[in-house]
Structure formats: C-alpha cells, structure tokens
Short mmCIF file of C-alpha atoms and ligand atoms in Angstrom, two decimals:
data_model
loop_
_atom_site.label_atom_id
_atom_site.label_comp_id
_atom_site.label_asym_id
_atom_site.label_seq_id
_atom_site.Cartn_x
_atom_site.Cartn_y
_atom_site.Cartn_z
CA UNK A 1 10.94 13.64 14.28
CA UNK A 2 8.47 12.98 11.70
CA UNK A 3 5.49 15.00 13.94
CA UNK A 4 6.70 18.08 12.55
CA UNK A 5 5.61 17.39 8.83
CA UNK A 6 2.93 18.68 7.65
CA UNK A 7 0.95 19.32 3.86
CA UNK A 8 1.57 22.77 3.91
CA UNK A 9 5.43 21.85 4.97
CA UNK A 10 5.93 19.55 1.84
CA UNK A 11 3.96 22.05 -0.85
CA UNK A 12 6.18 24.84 0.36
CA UNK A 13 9.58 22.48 0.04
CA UNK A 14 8.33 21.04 -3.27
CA UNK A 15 8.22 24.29 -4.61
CA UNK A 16 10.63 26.46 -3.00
CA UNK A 17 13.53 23.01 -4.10
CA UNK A 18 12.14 22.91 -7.06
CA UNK A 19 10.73 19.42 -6.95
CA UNK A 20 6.76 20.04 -8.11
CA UNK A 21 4.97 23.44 -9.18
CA UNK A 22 1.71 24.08 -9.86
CA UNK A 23 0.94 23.65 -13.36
CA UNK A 24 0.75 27.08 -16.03
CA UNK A 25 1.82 28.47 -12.67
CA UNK A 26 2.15 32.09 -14.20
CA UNK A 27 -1.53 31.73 -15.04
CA UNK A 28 -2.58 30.87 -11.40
CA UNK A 29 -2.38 27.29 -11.83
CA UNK A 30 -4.71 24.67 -12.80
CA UNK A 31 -6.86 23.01 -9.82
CA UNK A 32 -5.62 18.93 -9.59
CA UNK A 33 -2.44 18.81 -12.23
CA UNK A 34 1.26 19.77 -11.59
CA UNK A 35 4.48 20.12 -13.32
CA UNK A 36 8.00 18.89 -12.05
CA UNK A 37 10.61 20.17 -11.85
CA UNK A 38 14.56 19.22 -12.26
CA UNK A 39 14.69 17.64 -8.94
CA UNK A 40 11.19 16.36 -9.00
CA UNK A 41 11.86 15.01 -12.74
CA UNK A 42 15.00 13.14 -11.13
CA UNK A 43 13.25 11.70 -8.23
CA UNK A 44 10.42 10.13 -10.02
CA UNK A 45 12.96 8.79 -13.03
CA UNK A 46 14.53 6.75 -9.83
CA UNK A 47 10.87 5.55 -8.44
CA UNK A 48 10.26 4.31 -11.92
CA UNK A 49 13.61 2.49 -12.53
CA UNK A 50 13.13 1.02 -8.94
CA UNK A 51 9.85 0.00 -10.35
CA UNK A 52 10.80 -1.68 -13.06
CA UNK A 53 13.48 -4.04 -11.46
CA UNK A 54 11.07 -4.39 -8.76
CA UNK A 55 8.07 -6.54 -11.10
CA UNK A 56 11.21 -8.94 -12.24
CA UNK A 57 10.68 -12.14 -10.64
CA UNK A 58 11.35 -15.53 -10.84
CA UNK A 59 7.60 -16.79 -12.06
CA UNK A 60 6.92 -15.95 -15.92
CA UNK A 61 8.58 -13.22 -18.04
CA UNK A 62 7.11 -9.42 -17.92
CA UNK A 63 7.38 -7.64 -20.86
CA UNK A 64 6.76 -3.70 -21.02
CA UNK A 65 4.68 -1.37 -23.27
CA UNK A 66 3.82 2.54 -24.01
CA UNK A 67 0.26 2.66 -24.71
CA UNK A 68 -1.79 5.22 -25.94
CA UNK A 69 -3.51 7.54 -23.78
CA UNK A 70 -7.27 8.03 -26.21
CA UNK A 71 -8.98 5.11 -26.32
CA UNK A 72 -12.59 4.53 -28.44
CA UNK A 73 -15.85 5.22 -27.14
CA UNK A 74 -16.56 1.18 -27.83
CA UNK A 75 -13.49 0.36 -25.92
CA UNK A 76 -14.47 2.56 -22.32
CA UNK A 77 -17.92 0.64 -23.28
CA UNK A 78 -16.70 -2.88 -23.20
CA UNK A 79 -14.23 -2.08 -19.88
CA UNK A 80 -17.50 -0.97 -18.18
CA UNK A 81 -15.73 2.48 -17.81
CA UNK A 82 -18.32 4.64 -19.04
CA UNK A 83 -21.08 3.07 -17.33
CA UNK A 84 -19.61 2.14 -13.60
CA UNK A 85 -16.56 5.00 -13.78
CA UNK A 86 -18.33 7.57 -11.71
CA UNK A 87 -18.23 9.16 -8.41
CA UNK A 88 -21.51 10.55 -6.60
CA UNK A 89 -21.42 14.62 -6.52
CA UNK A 90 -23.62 17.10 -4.67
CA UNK A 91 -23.60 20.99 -5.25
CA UNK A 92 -24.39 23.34 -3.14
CA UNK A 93 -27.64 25.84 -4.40
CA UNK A 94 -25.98 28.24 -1.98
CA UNK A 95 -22.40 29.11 -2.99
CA UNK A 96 -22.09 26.73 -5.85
CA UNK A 97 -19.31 24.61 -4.40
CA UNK A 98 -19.18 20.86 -5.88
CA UNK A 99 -18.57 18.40 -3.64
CA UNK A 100 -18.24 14.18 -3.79
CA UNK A 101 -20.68 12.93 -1.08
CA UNK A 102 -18.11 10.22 0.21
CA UNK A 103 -15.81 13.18 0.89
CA UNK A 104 -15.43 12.87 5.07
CA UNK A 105 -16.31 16.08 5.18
CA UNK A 106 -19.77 16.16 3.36
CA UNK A 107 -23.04 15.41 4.96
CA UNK A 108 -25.89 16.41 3.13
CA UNK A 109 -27.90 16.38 6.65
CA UNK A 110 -26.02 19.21 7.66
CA UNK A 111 -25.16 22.47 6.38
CA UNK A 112 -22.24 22.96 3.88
CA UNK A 113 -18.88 22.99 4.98
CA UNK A 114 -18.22 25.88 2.90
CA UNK A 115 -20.46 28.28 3.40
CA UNK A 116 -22.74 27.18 6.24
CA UNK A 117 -26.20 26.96 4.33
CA UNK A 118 -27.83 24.19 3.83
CA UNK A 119 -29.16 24.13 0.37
CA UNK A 120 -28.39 20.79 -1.44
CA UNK A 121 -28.65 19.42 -5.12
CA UNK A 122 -30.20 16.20 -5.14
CA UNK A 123 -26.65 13.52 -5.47
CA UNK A 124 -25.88 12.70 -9.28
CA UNK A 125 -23.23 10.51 -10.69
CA UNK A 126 -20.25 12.43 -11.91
CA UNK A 127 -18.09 10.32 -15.15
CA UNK A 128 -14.63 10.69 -14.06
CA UNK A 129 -13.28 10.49 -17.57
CA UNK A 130 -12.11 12.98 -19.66
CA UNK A 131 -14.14 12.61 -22.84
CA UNK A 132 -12.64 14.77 -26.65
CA UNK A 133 -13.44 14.16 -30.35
CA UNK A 134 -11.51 13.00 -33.19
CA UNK A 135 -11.39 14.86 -35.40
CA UNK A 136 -13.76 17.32 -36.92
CA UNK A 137 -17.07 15.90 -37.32
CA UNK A 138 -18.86 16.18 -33.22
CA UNK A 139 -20.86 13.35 -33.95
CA UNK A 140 -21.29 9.95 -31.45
CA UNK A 141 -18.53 7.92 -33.52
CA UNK A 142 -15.92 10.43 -33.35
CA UNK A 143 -16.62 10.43 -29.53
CA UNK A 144 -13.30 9.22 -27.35
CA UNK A 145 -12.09 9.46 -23.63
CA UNK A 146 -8.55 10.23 -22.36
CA UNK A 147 -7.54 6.78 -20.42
CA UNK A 148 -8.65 6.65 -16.74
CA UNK A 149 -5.96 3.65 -16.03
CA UNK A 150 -3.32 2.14 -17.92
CA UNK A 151 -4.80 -1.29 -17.63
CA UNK A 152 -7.27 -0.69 -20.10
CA UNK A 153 -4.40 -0.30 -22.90
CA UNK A 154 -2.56 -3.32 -21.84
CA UNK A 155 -5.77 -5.54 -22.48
CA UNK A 156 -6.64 -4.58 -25.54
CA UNK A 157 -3.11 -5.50 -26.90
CA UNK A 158 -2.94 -8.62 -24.49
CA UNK A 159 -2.92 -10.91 -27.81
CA UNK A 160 -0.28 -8.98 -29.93
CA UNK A 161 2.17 -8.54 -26.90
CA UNK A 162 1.51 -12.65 -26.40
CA UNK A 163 2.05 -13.23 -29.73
CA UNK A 164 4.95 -11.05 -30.30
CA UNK A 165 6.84 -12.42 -27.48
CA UNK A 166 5.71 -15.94 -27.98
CA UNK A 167 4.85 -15.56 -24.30
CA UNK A 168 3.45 -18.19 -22.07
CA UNK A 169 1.32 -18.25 -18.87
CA UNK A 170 1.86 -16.98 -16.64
CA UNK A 171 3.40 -13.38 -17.59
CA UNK A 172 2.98 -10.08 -17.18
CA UNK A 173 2.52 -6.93 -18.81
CA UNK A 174 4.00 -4.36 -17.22
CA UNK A 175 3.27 -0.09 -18.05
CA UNK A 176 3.88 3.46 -16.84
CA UNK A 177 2.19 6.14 -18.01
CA UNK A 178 -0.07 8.56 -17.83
CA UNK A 179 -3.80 8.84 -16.81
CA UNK A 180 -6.56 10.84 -16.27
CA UNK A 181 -9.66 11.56 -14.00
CA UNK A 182 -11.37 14.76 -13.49
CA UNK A 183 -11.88 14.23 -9.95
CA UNK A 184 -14.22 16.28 -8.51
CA UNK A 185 -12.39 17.58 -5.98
CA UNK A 186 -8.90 17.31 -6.61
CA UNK A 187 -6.81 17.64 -3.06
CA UNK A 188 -3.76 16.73 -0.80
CA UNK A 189 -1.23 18.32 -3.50
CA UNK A 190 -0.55 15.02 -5.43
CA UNK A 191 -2.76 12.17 -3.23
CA UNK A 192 -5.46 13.11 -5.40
CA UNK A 193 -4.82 14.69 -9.14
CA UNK A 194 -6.67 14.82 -12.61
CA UNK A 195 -3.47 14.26 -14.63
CA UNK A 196 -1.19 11.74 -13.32
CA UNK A 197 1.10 8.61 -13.60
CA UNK A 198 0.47 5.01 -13.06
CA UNK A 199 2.67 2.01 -12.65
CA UNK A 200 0.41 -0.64 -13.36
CA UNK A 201 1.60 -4.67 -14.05
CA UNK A 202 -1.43 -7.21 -14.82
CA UNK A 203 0.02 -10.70 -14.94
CA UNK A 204 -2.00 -13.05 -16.71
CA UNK A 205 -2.33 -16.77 -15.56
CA UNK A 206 -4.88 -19.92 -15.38
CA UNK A 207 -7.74 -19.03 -12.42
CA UNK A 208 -7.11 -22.71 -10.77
CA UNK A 209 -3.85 -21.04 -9.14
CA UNK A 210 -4.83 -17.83 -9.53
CA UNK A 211 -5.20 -16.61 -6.06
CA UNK A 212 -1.82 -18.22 -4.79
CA UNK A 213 -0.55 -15.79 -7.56
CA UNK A 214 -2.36 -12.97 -5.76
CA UNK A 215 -0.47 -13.88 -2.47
CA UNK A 216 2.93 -13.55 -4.29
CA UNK A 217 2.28 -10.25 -5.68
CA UNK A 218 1.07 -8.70 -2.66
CA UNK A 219 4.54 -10.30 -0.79
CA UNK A 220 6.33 -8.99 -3.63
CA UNK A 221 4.33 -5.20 -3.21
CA UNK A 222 5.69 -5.27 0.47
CA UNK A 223 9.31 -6.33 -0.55
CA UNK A 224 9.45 -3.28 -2.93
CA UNK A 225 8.18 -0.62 -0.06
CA UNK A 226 10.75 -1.90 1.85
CA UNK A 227 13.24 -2.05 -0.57
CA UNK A 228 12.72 1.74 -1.33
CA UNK A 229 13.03 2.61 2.77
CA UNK A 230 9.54 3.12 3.41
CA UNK A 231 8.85 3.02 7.40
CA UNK A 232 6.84 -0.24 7.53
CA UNK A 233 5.12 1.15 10.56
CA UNK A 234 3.05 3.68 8.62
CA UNK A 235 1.89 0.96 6.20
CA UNK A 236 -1.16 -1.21 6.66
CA UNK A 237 -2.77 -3.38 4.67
CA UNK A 238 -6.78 -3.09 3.83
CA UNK A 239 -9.19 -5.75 2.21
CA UNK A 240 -12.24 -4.30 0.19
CA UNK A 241 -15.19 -6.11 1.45
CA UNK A 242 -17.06 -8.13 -0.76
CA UNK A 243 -19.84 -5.23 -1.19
CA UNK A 244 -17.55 -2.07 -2.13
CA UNK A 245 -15.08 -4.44 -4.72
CA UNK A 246 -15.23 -2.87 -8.18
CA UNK A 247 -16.82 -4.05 -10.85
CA UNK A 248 -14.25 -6.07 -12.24
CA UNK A 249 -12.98 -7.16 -8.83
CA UNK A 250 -13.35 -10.61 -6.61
CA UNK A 251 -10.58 -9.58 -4.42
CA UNK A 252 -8.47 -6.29 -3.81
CA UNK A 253 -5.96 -5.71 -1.13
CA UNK A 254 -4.79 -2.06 -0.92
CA UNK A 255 -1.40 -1.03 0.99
CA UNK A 256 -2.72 1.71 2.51
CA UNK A 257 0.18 4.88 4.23
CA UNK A 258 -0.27 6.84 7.38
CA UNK A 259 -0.60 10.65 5.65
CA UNK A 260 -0.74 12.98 8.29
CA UNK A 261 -4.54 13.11 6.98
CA UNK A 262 -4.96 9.55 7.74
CA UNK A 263 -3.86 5.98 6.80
CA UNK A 264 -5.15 6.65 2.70
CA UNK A 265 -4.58 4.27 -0.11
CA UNK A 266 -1.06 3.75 -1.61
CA UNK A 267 -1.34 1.23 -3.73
CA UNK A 268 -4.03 -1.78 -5.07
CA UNK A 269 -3.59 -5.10 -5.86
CA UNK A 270 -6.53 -7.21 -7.42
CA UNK A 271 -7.98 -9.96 -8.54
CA UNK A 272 -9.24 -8.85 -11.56
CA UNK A 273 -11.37 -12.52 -12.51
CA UNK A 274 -11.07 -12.61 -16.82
CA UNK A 275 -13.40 -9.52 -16.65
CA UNK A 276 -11.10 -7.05 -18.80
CA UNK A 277 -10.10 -10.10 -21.43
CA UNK A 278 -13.83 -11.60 -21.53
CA UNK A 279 -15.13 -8.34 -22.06
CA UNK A 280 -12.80 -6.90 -25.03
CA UNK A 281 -13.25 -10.36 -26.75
CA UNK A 282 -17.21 -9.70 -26.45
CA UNK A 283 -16.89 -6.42 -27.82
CA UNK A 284 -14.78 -6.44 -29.91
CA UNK A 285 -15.25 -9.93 -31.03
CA UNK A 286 -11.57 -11.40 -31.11
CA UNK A 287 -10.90 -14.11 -29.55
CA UNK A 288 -8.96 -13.38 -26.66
CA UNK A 289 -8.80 -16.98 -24.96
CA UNK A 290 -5.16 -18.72 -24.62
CA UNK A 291 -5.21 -22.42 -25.79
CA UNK A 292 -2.99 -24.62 -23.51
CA UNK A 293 -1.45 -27.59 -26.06
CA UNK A 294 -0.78 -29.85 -22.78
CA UNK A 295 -4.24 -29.97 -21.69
CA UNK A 296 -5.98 -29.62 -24.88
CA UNK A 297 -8.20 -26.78 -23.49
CA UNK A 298 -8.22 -23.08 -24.05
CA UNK A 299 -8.72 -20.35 -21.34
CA UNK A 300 -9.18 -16.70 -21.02
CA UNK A 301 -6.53 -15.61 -18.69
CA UNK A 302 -7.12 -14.75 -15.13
CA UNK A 303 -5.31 -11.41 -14.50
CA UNK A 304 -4.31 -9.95 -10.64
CA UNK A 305 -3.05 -6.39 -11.16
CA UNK A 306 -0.86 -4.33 -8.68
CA UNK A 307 -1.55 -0.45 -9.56
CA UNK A 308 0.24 2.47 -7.76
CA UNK A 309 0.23 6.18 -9.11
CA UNK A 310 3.89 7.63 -9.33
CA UNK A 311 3.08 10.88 -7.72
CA UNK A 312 0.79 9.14 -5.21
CA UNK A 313 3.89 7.47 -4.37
CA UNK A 314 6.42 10.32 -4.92
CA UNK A 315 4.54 11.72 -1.46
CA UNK A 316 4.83 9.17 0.55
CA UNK A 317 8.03 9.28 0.07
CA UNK A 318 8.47 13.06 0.41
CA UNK A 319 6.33 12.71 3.81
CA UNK A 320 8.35 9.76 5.06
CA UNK A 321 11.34 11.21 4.84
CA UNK A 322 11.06 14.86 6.22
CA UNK A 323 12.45 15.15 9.51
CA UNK A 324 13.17 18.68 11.32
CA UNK A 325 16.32 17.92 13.79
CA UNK A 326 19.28 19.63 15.61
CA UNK A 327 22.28 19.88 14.02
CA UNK A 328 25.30 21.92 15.17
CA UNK A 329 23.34 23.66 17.15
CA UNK A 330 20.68 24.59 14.16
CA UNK A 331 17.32 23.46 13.79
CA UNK A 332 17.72 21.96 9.99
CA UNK A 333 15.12 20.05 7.92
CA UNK A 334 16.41 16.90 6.00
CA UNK A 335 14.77 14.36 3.52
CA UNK A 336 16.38 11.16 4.50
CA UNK A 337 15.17 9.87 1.42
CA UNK A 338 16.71 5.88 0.37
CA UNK A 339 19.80 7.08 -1.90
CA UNK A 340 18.39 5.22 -4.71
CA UNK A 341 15.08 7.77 -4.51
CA UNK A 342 17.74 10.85 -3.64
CA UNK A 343 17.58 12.85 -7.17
CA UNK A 344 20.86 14.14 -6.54
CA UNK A 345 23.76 11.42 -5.19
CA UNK A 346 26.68 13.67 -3.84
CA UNK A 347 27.49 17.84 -3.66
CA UNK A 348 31.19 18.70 -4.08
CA UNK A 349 32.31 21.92 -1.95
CA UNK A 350 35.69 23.83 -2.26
CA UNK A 351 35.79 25.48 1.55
CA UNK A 352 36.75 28.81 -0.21
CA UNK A 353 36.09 30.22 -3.43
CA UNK A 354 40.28 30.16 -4.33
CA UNK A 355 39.75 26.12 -4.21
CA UNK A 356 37.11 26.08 -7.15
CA UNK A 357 39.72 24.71 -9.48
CA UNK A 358 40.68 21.81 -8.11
CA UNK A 359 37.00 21.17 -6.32
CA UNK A 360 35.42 21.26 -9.81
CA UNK A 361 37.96 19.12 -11.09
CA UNK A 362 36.76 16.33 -8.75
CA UNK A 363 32.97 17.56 -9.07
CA UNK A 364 33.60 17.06 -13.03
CA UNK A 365 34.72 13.11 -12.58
CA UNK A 366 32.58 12.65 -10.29
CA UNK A 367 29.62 13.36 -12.60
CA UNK A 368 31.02 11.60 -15.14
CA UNK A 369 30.24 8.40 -13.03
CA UNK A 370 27.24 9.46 -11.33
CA UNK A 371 25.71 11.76 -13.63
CA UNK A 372 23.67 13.87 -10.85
CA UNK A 373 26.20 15.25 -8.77
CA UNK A 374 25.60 18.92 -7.54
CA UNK A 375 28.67 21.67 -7.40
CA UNK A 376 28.09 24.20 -4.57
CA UNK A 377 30.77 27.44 -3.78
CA UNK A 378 28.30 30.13 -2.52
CA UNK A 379 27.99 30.99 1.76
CA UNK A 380 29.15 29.10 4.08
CA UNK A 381 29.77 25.37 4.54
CA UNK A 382 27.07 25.51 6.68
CA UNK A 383 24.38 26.52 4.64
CA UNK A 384 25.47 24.14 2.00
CA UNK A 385 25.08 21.32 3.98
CA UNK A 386 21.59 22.33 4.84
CA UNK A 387 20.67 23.04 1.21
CA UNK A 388 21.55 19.71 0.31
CA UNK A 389 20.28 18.21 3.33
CA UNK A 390 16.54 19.77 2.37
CA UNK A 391 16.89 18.10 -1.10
CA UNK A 392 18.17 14.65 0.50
CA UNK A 393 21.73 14.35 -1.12
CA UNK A 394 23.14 11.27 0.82
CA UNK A 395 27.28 12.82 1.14
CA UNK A 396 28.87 16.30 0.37
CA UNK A 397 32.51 16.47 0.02
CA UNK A 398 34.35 19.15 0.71
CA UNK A 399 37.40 19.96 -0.93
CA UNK A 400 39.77 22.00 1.67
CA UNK A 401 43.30 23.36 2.41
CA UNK A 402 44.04 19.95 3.62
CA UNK A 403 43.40 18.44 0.21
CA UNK A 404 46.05 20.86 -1.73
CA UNK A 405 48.92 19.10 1.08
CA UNK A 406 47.68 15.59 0.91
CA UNK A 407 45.25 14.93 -1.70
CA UNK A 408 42.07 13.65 0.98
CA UNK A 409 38.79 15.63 1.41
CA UNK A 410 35.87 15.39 3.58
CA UNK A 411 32.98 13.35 3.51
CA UNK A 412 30.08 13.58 5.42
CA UNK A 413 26.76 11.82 6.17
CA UNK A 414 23.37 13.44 5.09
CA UNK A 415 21.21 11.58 8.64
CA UNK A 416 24.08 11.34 11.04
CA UNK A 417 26.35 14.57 9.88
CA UNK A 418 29.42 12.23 10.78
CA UNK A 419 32.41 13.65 8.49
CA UNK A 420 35.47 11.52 7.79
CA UNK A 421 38.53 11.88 6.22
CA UNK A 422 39.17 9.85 2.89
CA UNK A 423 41.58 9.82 -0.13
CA UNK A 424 40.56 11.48 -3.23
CA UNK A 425 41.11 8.32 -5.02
CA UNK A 426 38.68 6.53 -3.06
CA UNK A 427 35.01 8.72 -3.10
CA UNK A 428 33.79 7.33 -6.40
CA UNK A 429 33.91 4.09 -4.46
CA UNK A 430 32.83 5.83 -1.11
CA UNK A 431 29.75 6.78 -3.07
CA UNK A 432 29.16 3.86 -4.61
CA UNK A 433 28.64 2.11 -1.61
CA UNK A 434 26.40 4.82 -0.16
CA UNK A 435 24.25 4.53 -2.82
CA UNK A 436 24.27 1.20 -3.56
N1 GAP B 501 -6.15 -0.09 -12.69
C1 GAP B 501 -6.65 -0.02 -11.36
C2 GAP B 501 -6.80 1.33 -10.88
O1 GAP B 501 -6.65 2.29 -11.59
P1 GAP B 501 -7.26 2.73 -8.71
O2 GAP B 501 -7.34 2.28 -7.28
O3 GAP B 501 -8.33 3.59 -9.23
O4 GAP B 501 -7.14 1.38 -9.56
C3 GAP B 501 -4.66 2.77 -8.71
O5 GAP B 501 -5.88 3.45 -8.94
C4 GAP B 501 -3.65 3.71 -8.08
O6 GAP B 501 -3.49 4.88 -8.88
C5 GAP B 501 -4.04 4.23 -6.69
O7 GAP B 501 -3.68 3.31 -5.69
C6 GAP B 501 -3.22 5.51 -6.60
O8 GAP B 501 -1.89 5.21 -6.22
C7 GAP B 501 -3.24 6.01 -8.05
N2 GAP B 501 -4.30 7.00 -8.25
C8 GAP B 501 -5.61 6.78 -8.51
N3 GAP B 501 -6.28 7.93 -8.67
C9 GAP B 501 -5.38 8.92 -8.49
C10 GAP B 501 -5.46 10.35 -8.53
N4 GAP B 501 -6.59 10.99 -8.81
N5 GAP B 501 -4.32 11.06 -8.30
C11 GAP B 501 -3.15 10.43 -8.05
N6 GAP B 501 -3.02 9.08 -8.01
C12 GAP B 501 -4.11 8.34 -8.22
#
C-alpha cells in the first residue's frame, strides 16, 4: 500500500486539504518556511498534546515553559552556538547555486549537479543562525540571534524554574516552540525548514546514574512512536560515533524513519554531559551548580535531552499513513492516521439534502462533545466518504430515511469501510471509543 506515496503525493494533499501552504504564498512563497492551515493547525495541536502526556513519567516532576525566541550575542557565545553552529557550503562560480558539501548529492570532484560545470568555491563554514539587532544603534552589543533550539532557553532559566518549583533531581524541563536555522538548502517540504517547531525536554540529574537515565528516555521515545501508530518497521535506531557527536555531546541516539528518500533522522536523544549548565555559569558567572543536603556536596546537573521538530514529525506521520487502495470498486487515497493525530474525529452526512435538519441537529451535539466534527451535504455519499477519507476522519455517519422511522444511522470505518447500524443515542459513545 504504502509504495504508492511519494513527496510530490503529500505536497499536493497538504495543500490541495488544506493541511500546509507555502508561506506568503500569493508572493511565490518563501524557500524553507510554511504556513498551516485549519487542518494542519489541528493535526499538530494533537502531536503536541500527545507530546506533552507523553514526557509524564514516573521518575521526577517535568515542569513546562515558553521561552523567548532572541537570545544575546553573549548567550549563543557561551552555548558554543556561534562558534561550532555551522554547516560547510560550496557555490558554484558557474550558475551561482549554493550548496552544503555533505549534501549526497554534492561532490566537489565532479561537476555540479545543477548545471554540469565544474567551477567550485573553495568550502566555507556557513552560521546557521539567524542573527538581528536590538534596537537602533548597529553596533556589536546590540548584536542578537533568533534561537537555533529551544534548549538553549531552558538552560539559561534552569535555576529560576528549580527554584520556583522547589524542584529536585532529577526533573525535567520540558518546551515547544519555535526555532530557527537558515539552512542552506532547505528541502523535503518540512524534513528540512528555516522556521520551525521543536519539542525539546532536558531532564536534569546527578552524572553517576546518568546514563541509566539515558536508557529510560530512549525506551520512553519508542513507547511514544508507538503510542501515536507509527509502523515500527520504518523506524531504526542510529548511534553517532564518537567522532561526529556534537560539541556538547558524549552520547546521542537518533530514531531515525524510512522517508521514501531514505531512513533520515526523526528524532535525537543525548547525553548532553553538564556542558550547557557549566558553560552559562562560566559566562555568565551564576552559579548554576545544585547542592545535594544528603551528601553535603553540590553538582552541576547532568542533562540527557530528547529533541524532535513538530513538522519533522507531522511528515512522518503524513507519509506513514497514506495508503492508495480499492474501495467499492474506486481507487481512493486514505490517511489512516491514529485518531488521536486525525484533526477532524467524525463527518455527519444527511443522505439527501431534505434530511439536513435533523443531520445537523446530531452534527451540532456532536461537536459540542468533540469539538472537530465536520458537516458534509454536497455530491454523493460517495465522494464524501473519500473526502474525509483523504483528510483521515476515523467514522462518518450518515443520517438516512431509516433514521426518520427508527431513530439509528450509519456508521462506518475510515481503514476497513465496514458500516453498521447503531442508535442515535449511542455514537457519542461509538466515537468515543474510536478515538480513544
Ligand atoms: N537541541 C538539540 C537539537 O536541536 P538537532 O538534531 O539539531 O538537535 C533536533 O534537532 C530535532 O529538530 C531533529 O531531530 C528534527 O526533528 C528537528 N529539526 C532540526 N532541524 C530541522 C529543520 N531544519 N527543519 C525541521 N526540523 C528540524
């Protein structure tokens, strides 16, 4: 089933449902950033609700924040962002394309890709960060850099969220929001973007049990893919070897997804050493260790993070659940999408237009339970099954002759296209339990 998806195949859906468009799209777009739409707004709401249930657990507290997204030149300094957060670029003298020499396709002993000449820049390291200016004076203190990660923003207020909370190790600090990296060549739609959304948690603890803690988050990681439906199949696991770690980095495991462009990385976890804390307290010169009353000793915490982008995630998703299949004898194209990820939870049909009334009547408490619940009267039942089924709406209930007699409707299943008969007075439960 899942052979037939392809890039193109998810753009065209994404924007054709409504889900993603390009961003200042009646200006051509901007290379690398995207708006979302209604559905697309819906779907990634439920990814980050999932989310947030999904970093409960039953080792220390995690407490959430909304950081900014400028940070100071001093603090990009002290994270080793402005000196280490680059990528290696080439242009070509030719046709003037830009190009990241790790790209797969770039190999500066052969001619360019793009227009066939060989003509190469020598390779220079490209900052990835956005950098602006407070205010109006363009001098080096007013100098400042959009966020390139969350994390960064979660350190720096790693004492005040402690104290605050009168929090003890371990815990974890837990944020979504936005970053930003002008990638050099943004590409695959949303796999690689310059404006985007990360759910990062760091959980701080002592180093002495520090790496058991990295085994539990990485079981946890897998529990929440398969929580959310993802096939298991398509995911692997990678470890960094010890010579391409980060900078901060002693050990990073990445859960990496089979894109029809190859198995790419979904999501990181690390072992982030005291780097980020030991840094900050050097430059800014707070003290940033935690003192531990039973053993008389004080400590800068140990942090393992587990980082995955929103969007990054929002097409996996997308690409794991397209299928193309035959139903009735139609070739149709369905997201079987987990009905907690499904932006819209149930479409109510009357058969005919002269059973609106008492259709919308059930579409209107239905909403009032389920909030996203989609009303549908135009064509025929048909094609309202398949516009739902492109959008991934787990039931649609149709509202017939039948139910004016006896007061039952139709239901029927979004993967198998099963329909049964039920009571009116039963679908709020019906749905309940499909989407629970
Ligand atoms: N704080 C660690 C960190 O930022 P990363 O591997 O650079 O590590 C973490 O990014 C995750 O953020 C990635 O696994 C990916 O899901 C997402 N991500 C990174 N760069 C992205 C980009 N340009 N577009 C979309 N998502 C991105």
């Amino acid at each position: 089933m899942n052979q037939h998806v392809t890039l193109d195949k998810i753009v065209a859906l994404c924007k054709r449902k409504g889900f993603v468009f390009p961003a200042a799209d009646i200006y051509g777009g901007i290379n690398g950033i995207y708006d979302f739409g209604h559905l697309g707004s819906l779907m990634k709401d439920n990814l980050k609700n999932l989310w947030k249930k999904s970093v409960q657990n039953d080792r220390g507290e995690i407490y959430f924040i909304d950081g900014s997204l400028i940070g100071p030149q001093a603090m990009w300094h002290a994270s080793g962002h402005i000196e280490n957060f680059h990528d290696p670029m080439i242009d070509c003298m030719n046709c003037k394309k830009r190009f990241r020499t790790d790209d797969d396709n770039i190999d500066i002993n052969k001619p360019c890709p793009a227009c066939g000449i060989q003509k190469w820049t020598d390779i220079r390291d490209f900052n990835l960060m956005f950098q602006t200016q407070l205010g109006a004076l363009a001098d080096d203190a007013s100098k400042a850099y959009l966020r390139p990660e969350t994390a960064q923003t979660i350190f720096v207020q790693f004492k005040n969220i402690m104290s605050t909370n009168r929090a003890k190790l371990p815990f974890g600090i837990a944020q979504i929001g936005k970053a930003f990296r002008n990638e050099i060549t943004p590409k695959q739609f949303l796999f690689r973007m310059r404006e985007f959304e990360q759910m990062e948690m760091e959980w701080f603890c002592k180093a002495e049990n520090s790496m058991n803690q990295f085994d539990y988050w990485l079981q946890k990681r897998k529990e929440f893919y398969q929580a959310i439906g993802i096939n298991m199949n398509k995911i692997r696991m990678y470890e960094h070897p010890q010579e391409k770690l980060s900078h901060y980095s002693k050990k990073t495991v990445d859960f990496e997804y089979e894109f029809p462009f190859g198995f790419k990385e979904l999501e990181g976890v690390a072992h982030r050493t005291n780097f980020d804390l030991s840094q900050h307290s050097k430059h800014s010169g707070k003290d940033l260790a935690v003192f531990d009353q039973a053993t008389n000793t004080s400590e800068i915490p140990t942090v393992i993070e587990t980082s995955v982008g929103v969007e990054r995630l929002f097409l996996t998703l997308l690409f794991d659940a397209y299928c193309e299949d035959e139903m009735d004898g139609d070739t149709r194209v369905v997201l079987k999408l987990h009905p907690h990820i499904a932006p819209i939870k149930a479409a109510v049909f009357p058969l005919i237009k002269k059973l609106s009334e008492p259709a919308e009547k059930l579409y209107q408490q239905l909403k009032a339970t389920f909030t996203h619940i989609d009303f549908d009267e135009k064509g025929s039942i048909g094609k309202r099954y398949r516009r739902q089924d492109e959008i991934g709406t787990p039931v649609c209930i149709t509202y017939d002759f039948e139910s004016l007699e006896n007061n039952t409707v139709t239901v029927r299943d979004r993967d198998t296209g099963t329909q049964d008969r039920i009571a009116i007075d039963n679908v709020e439960q019906y749905i309940a339990d499909k989407i629970q």
